[in-house]
Structures are given as structure tokens and as C-alpha cells.
XYZ file of N, CA, C and O in Angstrom:
796
model
N 106.120 38.120 91.812
C 104.863 38.749 91.410
C 105.063 39.815 90.319
O 104.287 39.836 89.378
N 106.091 40.680 90.415
C 106.279 41.675 89.329
C 106.450 40.998 87.986
O 106.010 41.501 86.964
N 107.170 39.806 87.971
C 107.340 39.104 86.711
C 106.011 38.657 86.127
O 105.772 38.772 84.918
N 105.125 38.152 87.005
C 103.790 37.718 86.547
C 103.025 38.900 85.991
O 102.352 38.772 84.958
N 103.114 40.040 86.640
C 102.413 41.226 86.161
C 102.929 41.658 84.820
O 102.161 41.980 83.880
N 104.258 41.667 84.673
C 104.838 42.072 83.392
C 104.449 41.111 82.279
O 104.154 41.530 81.170
N 104.406 39.818 82.582
C 103.993 38.829 81.567
C 102.535 39.042 81.157
O 102.194 38.982 79.978
N 101.678 39.338 82.144
C 100.277 39.551 81.830
C 100.091 40.776 80.963
O 99.323 40.791 80.021
N 100.805 41.854 81.304
C 100.706 43.094 80.535
C 101.279 42.892 79.132
O 100.690 43.356 78.150
N 102.363 42.137 79.030
C 102.936 41.870 77.674
C 101.969 41.071 76.825
O 101.867 41.271 75.624
N 101.219 40.163 77.456
C 100.281 39.308 76.714
C 99.034 40.070 76.278
O 98.256 39.594 75.453
N 98.779 41.249 76.826
C 97.556 41.980 76.517
C 97.488 42.402 75.071
O 96.415 42.374 74.459
N 98.633 42.744 74.446
C 98.648 43.179 73.048
C 98.094 42.134 72.105
O 97.106 42.398 71.369
N 98.648 40.915 72.096
C 98.098 39.863 71.218
C 96.644 39.518 71.526
O 95.868 39.247 70.616
N 96.244 39.615 72.817
C 94.844 39.329 73.171
C 93.950 40.402 72.568
O 92.844 40.094 72.075
N 94.356 41.652 72.644
C 93.554 42.753 72.068
C 93.374 42.550 70.562
O 92.275 42.731 70.025
N 94.482 42.200 69.892
C 94.419 41.985 68.441
C 93.469 40.796 68.134
O 92.642 40.877 67.232
N 93.595 39.707 68.895
C 92.753 38.530 68.657
C 91.270 38.845 68.872
O 90.423 38.429 68.086
N 90.973 39.596 69.922
C 89.571 39.945 70.220
C 88.999 40.803 69.100
O 87.857 40.599 68.661
N 89.792 41.758 68.612
C 89.301 42.641 67.543
C 89.069 41.830 66.269
O 88.058 42.007 65.592
N 89.993 40.946 65.947
C 89.835 40.134 64.733
C 88.670 39.167 64.819
O 87.976 38.918 63.837
N 88.444 38.599 65.992
C 87.307 37.704 66.190
C 86.018 38.412 65.869
O 85.053 37.836 65.389
N 85.952 39.703 66.195
C 84.723 40.459 65.990
C 84.693 41.160 64.658
O 83.794 41.914 64.326
N 85.715 40.905 63.828
C 85.802 41.473 62.461
C 85.622 42.983 62.465
O 84.899 43.552 61.651
N 86.288 43.625 63.440
C 86.234 45.109 63.509
C 87.596 45.678 63.188
O 88.612 45.013 63.325
N 87.612 46.908 62.748
C 88.887 47.589 62.399
C 89.336 48.441 63.597
O 88.569 48.705 64.526
N 90.591 48.859 63.523
C 91.090 49.770 64.570
C 90.272 51.052 64.593
O 89.997 51.616 65.648
N 89.826 51.513 63.424
C 89.001 52.735 63.347
C 87.678 52.506 64.078
O 87.171 53.410 64.770
N 87.070 51.319 63.917
C 85.800 51.014 64.603
C 85.987 51.059 66.114
O 85.181 51.648 66.830
N 87.081 50.446 66.584
C 87.342 50.405 68.035
C 87.630 51.780 68.540
O 87.199 52.190 69.632
N 88.352 52.572 67.761
C 88.660 53.951 68.153
C 87.389 54.770 68.303
O 87.243 55.518 69.281
N 86.460 54.619 67.340
C 85.213 55.356 67.418
C 84.387 54.940 68.641
O 83.714 55.801 69.258
N 84.465 53.683 69.030
C 83.674 53.203 70.165
C 84.292 53.541 71.515
O 83.588 53.789 72.482
N 85.625 53.603 71.581
C 86.299 53.799 72.864
C 86.867 55.198 73.079
O 87.172 55.578 74.199
N 87.075 55.951 71.988
C 87.708 57.257 72.087
C 89.228 57.174 72.174
O 89.881 58.167 72.350
N 89.778 55.966 72.004
C 91.257 55.794 71.991
C 91.718 55.916 70.540
O 91.145 55.344 69.645
N 92.778 56.665 70.334
C 93.246 56.918 68.960
C 93.681 55.615 68.281
O 94.109 54.659 68.949
N 93.574 55.619 66.934
C 93.999 54.464 66.151
C 95.475 54.137 66.399
O 95.851 52.980 66.546
N 96.307 55.172 66.458
C 97.751 54.951 66.647
C 98.014 54.312 68.019
O 98.857 53.405 68.130
N 97.296 54.757 69.054
C 97.469 54.169 70.381
C 97.016 52.713 70.370
O 97.684 51.825 70.953
N 95.886 52.426 69.745
C 95.392 51.070 69.644
C 96.388 50.155 68.934
O 96.651 49.042 69.358
N 96.949 50.675 67.857
C 97.932 49.914 67.090
C 99.169 49.585 67.933
O 99.680 48.471 67.911
N 99.648 50.599 68.691
C 100.813 50.390 69.535
C 100.506 49.429 70.682
O 101.355 48.653 71.082
N 99.279 49.455 71.198
C 98.889 48.517 72.249
C 98.891 47.085 71.712
O 99.422 46.186 72.366
N 98.348 46.896 70.516
C 98.285 45.552 69.940
C 99.678 45.041 69.594
O 99.930 43.828 69.712
N 100.590 45.906 69.196
C 101.912 45.450 68.796
C 102.838 45.278 70.018
O 103.906 44.691 69.919
N 102.396 45.798 71.184
C 103.206 45.690 72.387
C 104.164 46.809 72.601
O 104.912 46.827 73.571
N 104.155 47.804 71.681
C 105.083 48.930 71.841
C 104.537 49.991 72.793
O 105.240 50.930 73.142
N 103.273 49.852 73.227
C 102.692 50.766 74.206
C 102.218 49.928 75.402
O 101.501 48.941 75.228
N 102.631 50.291 76.591
C 102.259 49.571 77.796
C 100.817 49.925 78.149
O 100.475 51.091 78.298
N 99.924 48.944 78.285
C 98.540 49.242 78.601
C 98.365 49.731 80.019
O 99.062 49.298 80.918
N 97.447 50.675 80.170
C 97.109 51.200 81.513
C 95.633 50.862 81.782
O 94.872 50.500 80.875
N 95.222 51.004 83.039
C 93.844 50.747 83.398
C 92.912 51.643 82.622
O 91.825 51.205 82.187
N 93.319 52.914 82.392
C 92.490 53.876 81.668
C 92.241 53.429 80.225
O 91.214 53.748 79.643
N 93.193 52.678 79.643
C 93.028 52.177 78.288
C 92.309 50.830 78.284
O 91.492 50.582 77.379
N 92.612 49.984 79.249
C 92.054 48.638 79.248
C 90.565 48.647 79.593
O 89.788 47.820 79.067
N 90.103 49.515 80.461
C 88.659 49.520 80.862
C 87.728 49.731 79.679
O 86.809 48.951 79.483
N 87.918 50.812 78.867
C 87.034 50.988 77.745
C 87.156 49.857 76.705
O 86.186 49.497 76.035
N 88.356 49.264 76.565
C 88.504 48.165 75.619
C 87.790 46.905 76.097
O 87.145 46.204 75.295
N 87.871 46.648 77.404
C 87.141 45.492 77.935
C 85.636 45.662 77.749
O 84.937 44.724 77.365
N 85.178 46.900 77.937
C 83.733 47.174 77.755
C 83.349 47.017 76.279
O 82.337 46.410 75.962
N 84.192 47.505 75.394
C 83.884 47.415 73.955
C 83.847 45.967 73.459
O 83.018 45.590 72.614
N 84.751 45.133 73.995
C 84.835 43.746 73.547
C 83.960 42.797 74.361
O 83.856 41.621 74.039
N 83.325 43.345 75.436
C 82.439 42.503 76.207
C 83.148 41.432 77.000
O 82.637 40.323 77.184
N 84.371 41.744 77.459
C 85.150 40.811 78.261
C 85.557 41.451 79.579
O 85.406 42.665 79.754
N 86.056 40.647 80.521
C 86.518 41.194 81.790
C 87.983 41.638 81.629
O 88.694 41.215 80.710
N 88.439 42.426 82.603
C 89.855 42.803 82.602
C 90.741 41.578 82.773
O 91.792 41.492 82.166
N 90.288 40.600 83.573
C 91.028 39.357 83.734
C 91.274 38.670 82.389
O 92.362 38.173 82.123
N 90.244 38.664 81.551
C 90.394 38.029 80.242
C 91.348 38.813 79.349
O 92.095 38.227 78.579
N 91.332 40.142 79.462
C 92.244 40.941 78.638
C 93.701 40.690 78.972
O 94.566 40.673 78.102
N 93.985 40.522 80.244
C 95.388 40.338 80.671
C 95.741 38.903 80.910
O 96.859 38.597 81.326
N 94.799 38.005 80.667
C 95.112 36.555 80.805
C 95.329 36.117 82.230
O 96.213 35.306 82.516
N 94.512 36.637 83.165
C 94.641 36.205 84.538
C 94.272 34.717 84.627
O 93.469 34.213 83.827
N 94.926 33.976 85.562
C 94.634 32.541 85.637
C 93.190 32.292 85.978
O 92.549 33.055 86.726
N 92.575 31.189 85.440
C 91.184 30.865 85.705
C 90.994 30.521 87.194
O 91.874 30.002 87.847
N 89.820 30.834 87.694
C 89.506 30.568 89.078
C 88.905 29.198 89.273
O 88.691 28.782 90.406
N 88.608 28.490 88.220
C 87.975 27.174 88.331
C 86.454 27.267 88.282
O 85.776 26.256 88.339
N 85.918 28.474 88.184
C 84.480 28.643 88.105
C 84.011 28.350 86.692
O 84.441 29.036 85.760
N 83.200 27.309 86.465
C 82.805 26.932 85.092
C 81.733 27.835 84.495
O 81.430 27.716 83.295
N 81.126 28.687 85.300
C 80.035 29.526 84.786
C 80.561 30.546 83.834
O 81.641 31.110 84.028
N 79.767 30.848 82.807
C 80.079 31.919 81.881
C 79.364 33.161 82.370
O 78.158 33.158 82.526
N 80.127 34.188 82.725
C 79.520 35.415 83.231
C 79.200 36.331 82.066
O 80.073 36.866 81.393
N 77.919 36.463 81.783
C 77.466 37.208 80.618
C 77.725 38.702 80.787
O 77.326 39.281 81.784
N 78.350 39.285 79.791
C 78.586 40.729 79.790
C 78.020 41.273 78.504
O 78.629 41.134 77.435
N 76.813 41.829 78.547
C 76.183 42.250 77.290
C 76.903 43.411 76.626
O 77.485 44.253 77.267
N 76.896 43.361 75.293
C 77.481 44.417 74.460
C 76.347 44.865 73.533
O 75.675 44.036 72.920
N 76.106 46.197 73.445
C 75.048 46.675 72.547
C 75.672 47.404 71.380
O 76.521 48.298 71.569
N 75.294 46.958 70.186
C 75.789 47.613 68.955
C 74.616 47.768 68.013
O 73.888 46.836 67.743
N 74.460 48.965 67.490
C 73.423 49.227 66.503
C 72.028 48.862 67.022
O 71.171 48.413 66.251
N 71.808 49.015 68.312
C 70.494 48.690 68.899
C 70.313 47.224 69.231
O 69.305 46.863 69.845
N 71.250 46.358 68.868
C 71.156 44.941 69.125
C 72.049 44.590 70.330
O 73.185 45.044 70.376
N 71.514 43.806 71.265
C 72.309 43.403 72.430
C 72.876 42.007 72.211
O 72.141 41.095 71.840
N 74.183 41.855 72.395
C 74.895 40.581 72.225
C 75.391 40.094 73.577
O 76.039 40.827 74.297
N 75.036 38.846 73.897
C 75.522 38.218 75.121
C 76.475 37.084 74.749
O 76.035 36.073 74.185
N 77.779 37.240 74.973
C 78.693 36.143 74.622
C 78.444 34.954 75.508
O 78.293 35.069 76.726
N 78.370 33.764 74.922
C 78.123 32.511 75.670
C 79.373 31.635 75.726
O 79.355 30.581 76.346
N 80.466 32.089 75.091
C 81.703 31.320 75.146
C 82.788 32.276 75.595
O 82.739 33.475 75.359
N 83.855 31.692 76.202
C 84.946 32.533 76.703
C 86.251 32.293 76.004
O 87.135 33.104 76.050
N 86.388 31.147 75.375
C 87.704 30.809 74.800
C 87.970 31.604 73.511
O 87.043 31.875 72.747
N 89.223 31.936 73.318
C 89.603 32.646 72.084
C 89.727 31.640 70.958
O 90.154 30.515 71.141
N 89.356 32.071 69.775
C 89.459 31.191 68.599
C 88.317 30.215 68.569
O 87.540 30.095 69.507
N 88.214 29.450 67.500
C 87.165 28.458 67.379
C 85.816 29.119 67.185
O 85.665 30.294 66.907
N 84.787 28.308 67.335
C 83.420 28.822 67.140
C 83.001 29.585 68.386
O 83.176 29.150 69.506
N 82.429 30.770 68.145
C 81.952 31.647 69.218
C 80.430 31.611 69.251
O 79.781 31.624 68.179
N 79.865 31.516 70.439
C 78.393 31.477 70.611
C 77.897 32.749 71.242
O 78.511 33.292 72.169
N 76.774 33.233 70.736
C 76.180 34.469 71.265
C 74.662 34.313 71.345
O 74.059 33.594 70.533
N 74.063 34.983 72.329
C 72.601 35.179 72.315
C 72.423 36.636 71.920
O 73.061 37.539 72.488
N 71.539 36.886 70.934
C 71.310 38.236 70.467
C 69.863 38.632 70.733
O 68.951 37.785 70.534
N 69.672 39.851 71.116
C 68.321 40.380 71.413
C 68.129 41.655 70.613
O 68.900 42.600 70.714
N 67.062 41.630 69.830
C 66.698 42.812 69.017
C 65.450 43.415 69.699
O 64.473 42.720 69.932
N 65.490 44.708 70.071
C 64.367 45.274 70.809
C 63.134 45.480 69.937
O 63.187 45.435 68.703
N 62.002 45.739 70.609
C 60.752 46.050 69.914
C 60.915 47.301 69.084
O 61.712 48.209 69.391
N 60.200 47.389 67.974
C 60.261 48.552 67.113
C 61.388 48.549 66.102
O 61.562 49.487 65.328
N 62.152 47.461 66.070
C 63.313 47.412 65.203
C 62.977 47.313 63.720
O 63.806 47.573 62.860
N 61.735 46.928 63.392
C 61.383 46.732 61.984
C 61.468 48.018 61.164
O 61.522 47.992 59.935
N 61.509 49.169 61.850
C 61.642 50.424 61.144
C 63.088 50.763 60.727
O 63.311 51.685 59.958
N 64.051 50.011 61.269
C 65.445 50.243 60.940
C 65.735 49.873 59.526
O 65.357 48.819 59.023
N 66.464 50.734 58.796
C 66.817 50.499 57.408
C 67.927 49.444 57.346
O 68.947 49.576 58.011
N 67.722 48.353 56.565
C 68.756 47.307 56.480
C 70.063 47.869 55.916
O 70.066 48.555 54.903
N 71.164 47.564 56.613
C 72.492 47.899 56.128
C 73.242 46.597 56.039
O 73.715 46.069 57.069
N 73.397 46.044 54.838
C 74.030 44.756 54.687
C 75.525 44.850 54.867
O 76.153 45.827 54.426
N 76.108 43.832 55.556
C 77.546 43.798 55.814
C 78.121 42.465 55.362
O 77.400 41.475 55.255
N 79.424 42.428 55.146
C 80.120 41.184 54.822
C 81.397 41.133 55.631
O 81.965 42.158 55.997
N 81.854 39.913 55.942
C 83.145 39.707 56.611
C 83.470 38.224 56.505
O 82.630 37.399 56.112
N 84.703 37.878 56.823
C 85.117 36.469 56.769
C 84.391 35.680 57.853
O 84.200 36.171 58.980
N 84.015 34.471 57.525
C 83.442 33.612 58.548
C 82.242 32.802 58.061
O 81.862 32.868 56.888
N 81.666 32.075 59.000
C 80.489 31.249 58.724
C 79.576 31.356 59.953
O 80.081 31.320 61.089
N 78.280 31.486 59.743
C 77.373 31.728 60.858
C 76.160 30.806 60.804
O 75.663 30.487 59.706
N 75.711 30.377 61.983
C 74.503 29.553 62.133
C 73.582 30.302 63.098
O 74.039 30.748 64.161
N 72.318 30.443 62.766
C 71.335 31.144 63.595
C 70.211 30.197 64.006
O 69.820 29.345 63.228
N 69.677 30.435 65.213
C 68.511 29.671 65.692
C 67.622 30.633 66.449
O 68.041 31.266 67.422
N 66.372 30.778 66.016
C 65.450 31.731 66.645
C 64.796 31.112 67.884
O 64.211 30.040 67.821
N 64.881 31.851 68.991
C 64.277 31.409 70.240
C 62.884 32.006 70.442
O 61.940 31.308 70.746
N 62.761 33.286 70.267
C 61.481 34.013 70.440
C 61.339 35.127 69.418
O 62.365 35.748 69.026
N 60.135 35.381 69.001
C 59.883 36.453 68.049
C 60.092 36.011 66.620
O 60.330 34.813 66.338
N 60.004 36.951 65.699
C 60.193 36.679 64.289
C 61.354 37.526 63.778
O 61.370 38.726 63.860
N 62.374 36.819 63.256
C 63.606 37.437 62.812
C 63.587 37.625 61.305
O 63.432 36.674 60.557
N 63.802 38.867 60.872
C 63.968 39.102 59.448
C 65.444 38.964 59.131
O 66.272 39.638 59.767
N 65.779 38.067 58.217
C 67.191 37.864 57.851
C 67.349 38.079 56.341
O 66.765 37.359 55.547
N 68.139 39.078 55.984
C 68.454 39.283 54.594
C 69.841 38.663 54.356
O 70.818 39.072 54.958
N 69.854 37.633 53.492
C 71.092 36.895 53.202
C 71.272 36.915 51.707
O 70.669 36.095 50.982
N 72.041 37.868 51.203
C 72.199 38.012 49.770
C 70.887 38.392 49.111
O 70.207 39.350 49.515
N 70.429 37.560 48.172
C 69.167 37.819 47.479
C 67.962 37.284 48.249
O 66.814 37.531 47.827
N 68.184 36.590 49.354
C 67.057 36.042 50.137
C 66.638 36.993 51.227
O 67.462 37.458 51.985
N 65.348 37.273 51.318
C 64.768 38.095 52.371
C 63.803 37.165 53.138
O 62.692 36.913 52.676
N 64.274 36.638 54.263
C 63.550 35.600 54.988
C 62.947 36.094 56.284
O 63.474 37.040 56.893
N 61.893 35.434 56.767
C 61.386 35.645 58.124
C 61.483 34.298 58.792
O 60.858 33.304 58.384
N 62.307 34.241 59.868
C 62.480 33.006 60.629
C 61.693 33.087 61.920
O 61.694 34.097 62.629
N 61.004 32.011 62.232
C 60.167 31.921 63.455
C 60.834 31.086 64.496
O 61.807 30.377 64.195
N 60.324 31.068 65.731
C 60.951 30.246 66.797
C 61.106 28.801 66.334
O 60.186 28.193 65.762
N 62.310 28.256 66.571
C 62.569 26.877 66.178
C 63.189 26.746 64.809
O 63.612 25.655 64.426
N 63.251 27.831 64.035
C 63.820 27.786 62.703
C 65.284 28.253 62.751
O 65.670 29.031 63.616
N 66.059 27.738 61.808
C 67.491 28.038 61.766
C 67.941 28.385 60.354
O 67.242 28.061 59.395
N 69.072 29.057 60.254
C 69.678 29.348 58.973
C 71.180 29.305 59.152
O 71.680 29.551 60.256
N 71.898 28.977 58.099
C 73.347 29.011 58.135
C 73.838 29.622 56.832
O 73.232 29.417 55.780
N 74.948 30.355 56.901
C 75.428 31.059 55.681
C 76.881 31.449 55.834
O 77.414 31.581 56.937
N 77.490 31.661 54.701
C 78.852 32.177 54.613
C 78.720 33.693 54.812
O 77.956 34.371 54.118
N 79.467 34.249 55.769
C 79.284 35.661 56.094
C 79.939 36.606 55.082
O 79.850 37.817 55.221
N 80.545 36.041 54.030
C 80.948 36.875 52.926
C 79.749 37.248 52.055
O 79.839 38.115 51.207
N 78.635 36.562 52.299
C 77.357 36.941 51.678
C 76.819 38.188 52.368
O 76.757 38.218 53.611
N 76.446 39.230 51.658
C 75.905 40.414 52.304
C 74.694 40.014 53.199
O 73.819 39.290 52.745
N 74.717 40.466 54.472
C 73.642 40.018 55.378
C 73.258 41.115 56.359
O 74.023 42.042 56.616
N 72.066 40.945 56.913
C 71.487 41.889 57.887
C 70.402 41.157 58.664
O 69.692 40.297 58.115
N 70.218 41.505 59.954
C 69.164 40.918 60.782
C 68.359 42.028 61.435
O 68.922 43.058 61.818
N 67.075 41.794 61.592
C 66.227 42.755 62.256
C 64.937 42.123 62.652
O 64.647 40.954 62.318
N 64.128 42.880 63.405
C 62.804 42.359 63.788
C 61.871 42.399 62.569
O 62.015 43.237 61.687
N 60.954 41.430 62.533
C 60.064 41.339 61.347
C 58.717 42.038 61.580
O 58.056 42.395 60.642
N 58.344 42.210 62.856
C 56.979 42.718 63.110
C 56.880 43.724 64.251
O 55.783 43.931 64.790
N 57.975 44.351 64.624
C 57.901 45.349 65.691
C 58.020 44.792 67.085
O 58.089 45.527 68.050
N 58.055 43.459 67.208
C 58.196 42.830 68.539
C 59.650 42.430 68.744
O 60.391 42.261 67.797
N 60.037 42.233 70.022
C 61.431 41.839 70.268
C 61.723 40.434 69.728
O 60.816 39.622 69.585
N 62.980 40.228 69.404
C 63.435 38.931 68.863
C 64.645 38.485 69.684
O 65.528 39.285 69.997
N 64.681 37.188 69.972
C 65.832 36.595 70.635
C 66.306 35.424 69.767
O 65.500 34.583 69.360
N 67.606 35.396 69.502
C 68.126 34.255 68.733
C 69.557 33.915 69.121
O 70.261 34.721 69.756
N 69.958 32.683 68.843
C 71.322 32.231 69.077
C 72.135 32.338 67.827
O 71.618 32.109 66.714
N 73.409 32.636 67.958
C 74.305 32.714 66.811
C 75.578 31.969 67.154
O 76.179 32.160 68.213
N 75.992 31.055 66.256
C 77.299 30.407 66.351
C 78.095 30.950 65.194
O 77.690 30.860 64.052
N 79.249 31.550 65.503
C 80.064 32.174 64.466
C 81.465 31.583 64.501
O 82.058 31.469 65.573
N 81.969 31.226 63.350
C 83.316 30.697 63.240
C 84.061 31.335 62.086
O 83.429 31.916 61.186
N 85.368 31.206 62.093
C 86.136 31.677 60.951
C 85.762 30.865 59.734
O 85.150 29.801 59.842
N 86.204 31.317 58.570
C 85.854 30.661 57.325
C 86.272 29.191 57.400
O 87.339 28.836 57.806
N 85.327 28.318 57.018
C 85.618 26.890 57.030
C 85.103 26.164 58.245
O 84.943 24.957 58.263
N 84.844 26.898 59.362
C 84.299 26.266 60.568
C 82.794 26.378 60.513
O 82.230 27.426 60.538
N 82.125 25.241 60.408
C 80.675 25.233 60.286
C 80.034 24.534 61.475
O 80.624 23.641 62.064
N 78.835 24.927 61.800
C 78.073 24.257 62.855
C 77.323 23.112 62.219
O 76.592 23.310 61.258
N 77.501 21.926 62.745
C 76.831 20.758 62.208
C 75.746 20.307 63.183
O 76.024 20.086 64.359
N 74.535 20.191 62.685
C 73.419 19.737 63.530
C 73.316 18.226 63.426
O 73.283 17.641 62.355
N 73.202 17.537 64.573
C 73.028 16.097 64.589
C 71.582 15.738 64.286
O 71.271 14.756 63.670
N 70.660 16.551 64.820
C 69.253 16.296 64.556
C 68.510 17.622 64.445
O 68.816 18.561 65.175
N 67.606 17.689 63.497
C 66.828 18.924 63.281
C 65.516 18.805 64.052
O 64.953 17.707 64.156
N 64.965 19.906 64.608
C 63.690 19.849 65.259
C 62.574 19.540 64.280
O 62.733 19.752 63.067
N 61.481 19.017 64.790
C 60.354 18.739 63.876
C 59.860 20.057 63.281
O 59.873 21.095 63.884
N 59.360 19.938 62.038
C 58.850 21.121 61.359
C 59.873 21.643 60.350
O 60.918 21.079 60.151
N 59.516 22.739 59.722
C 60.362 23.321 58.682
C 61.524 24.052 59.287
O 61.348 24.808 60.239
N 62.681 23.867 58.743
C 63.860 24.637 59.136
C 64.116 25.659 58.087
O 64.340 25.346 56.912
N 64.022 26.952 58.439
C 64.273 28.020 57.480
C 65.751 28.251 57.294
O 66.467 28.382 58.245
N 66.195 28.229 56.064
C 67.613 28.467 55.809
C 67.794 28.980 54.398
O 66.946 28.796 53.556
N 68.894 29.622 54.160
C 69.174 30.099 52.803
C 69.754 28.965 51.990
O 70.567 28.209 52.487
N 69.320 28.843 50.744
C 69.880 27.785 49.878
C 70.687 28.422 48.784
O 70.452 29.515 48.380
């Protein structure tokens, strides 16, 4: 058992680095969110610092994963995805996939009143596909300022400056599939009606 514990703790560093890179965040971003110093985070990721429960708990919360996922505990055989919401910039993200790497799926919820938020466009490596479930989503994708309605979708290279928000003061719910550069979501069939997307 001690060997298993040591192996799990040793594996935590690469998992922490992979989780941070999947979310395209910097050590400074994680430090600001968790209160853990950049140097400690760097040593945790490299394996030169042994993780403790006091360090792993805020990191699990920040990344929206369980402690089991951080230390690579063996799966229990339960196929359900246990949603652990993460709130950033007023937007709630519910991860819908558990595996590391590959395309990641999220449900995002933007609260009512969000249309007053000033757009702050961001860029990062990757490719994203959006599908609006409820509400009207304002999506700024480079030079395009779009309003997507339920049933409409958009896809774009995330190196394009982008921002999402509510279009009319009401809450918005949408799905996002995000992959590293070159991984694209391919639709087999489009729903009837117009599909909103950036060209």
C-alpha cells in the first residue's frame, strides 16, 4: 500500500501540469486563484515538492476535478460523470468529460445581467465548437460580433481573439467542445434552420 500511495503522489505533478495546460492557464493565474505561490506550484508540477492535502484541495477546486483525479486513483467502474462546477469571470463551467487530453466538453452558464460586462477578448491555442441550448449568446470572434440563438452553433480557431456573453440580460446556456490545435469537432448532421458560425 505505501508503494501505491507513493506512486499516486509522484504522478500528481504531471497531472497538475496537464490540467493547467488543458485550461490554457499560467502558473500565475493558478497562484492568484488558489493562494499557492508560483514557486510552490512549479515545484509541485516538476515533482520536486511532495503534494499535501492542504495544497491539493485548492488545486482540485480550481481545476474542477476530484482529489481522486488529481492523484490518479483507480476508477470505480461508475460510468457517470460527476459534475463539479467551476466559476470564472461570472461564468459557470460544468466539465462533461473526465479524460485527460483530446477534446474536452463543457456546459457553460452565463447568468442574467451579463450583457453589461465589458468584453475582454482572449486568445490561446486550440479549436472550439459552441452550441447554444437556451438564451441568446453574444460571441465576439475576431471582427465578427454575433448573436447565437438556441440551436445555432459556431466553430473557430481560439487563436482568434474571442469573448462570450449574454446578449439581452437573460441567462444563457451553451455547450463547448474544446480541443488542442488541429482537433476539430465534426458534425454529421446539422439541425434544420440557420447555423450561426464565423466565416
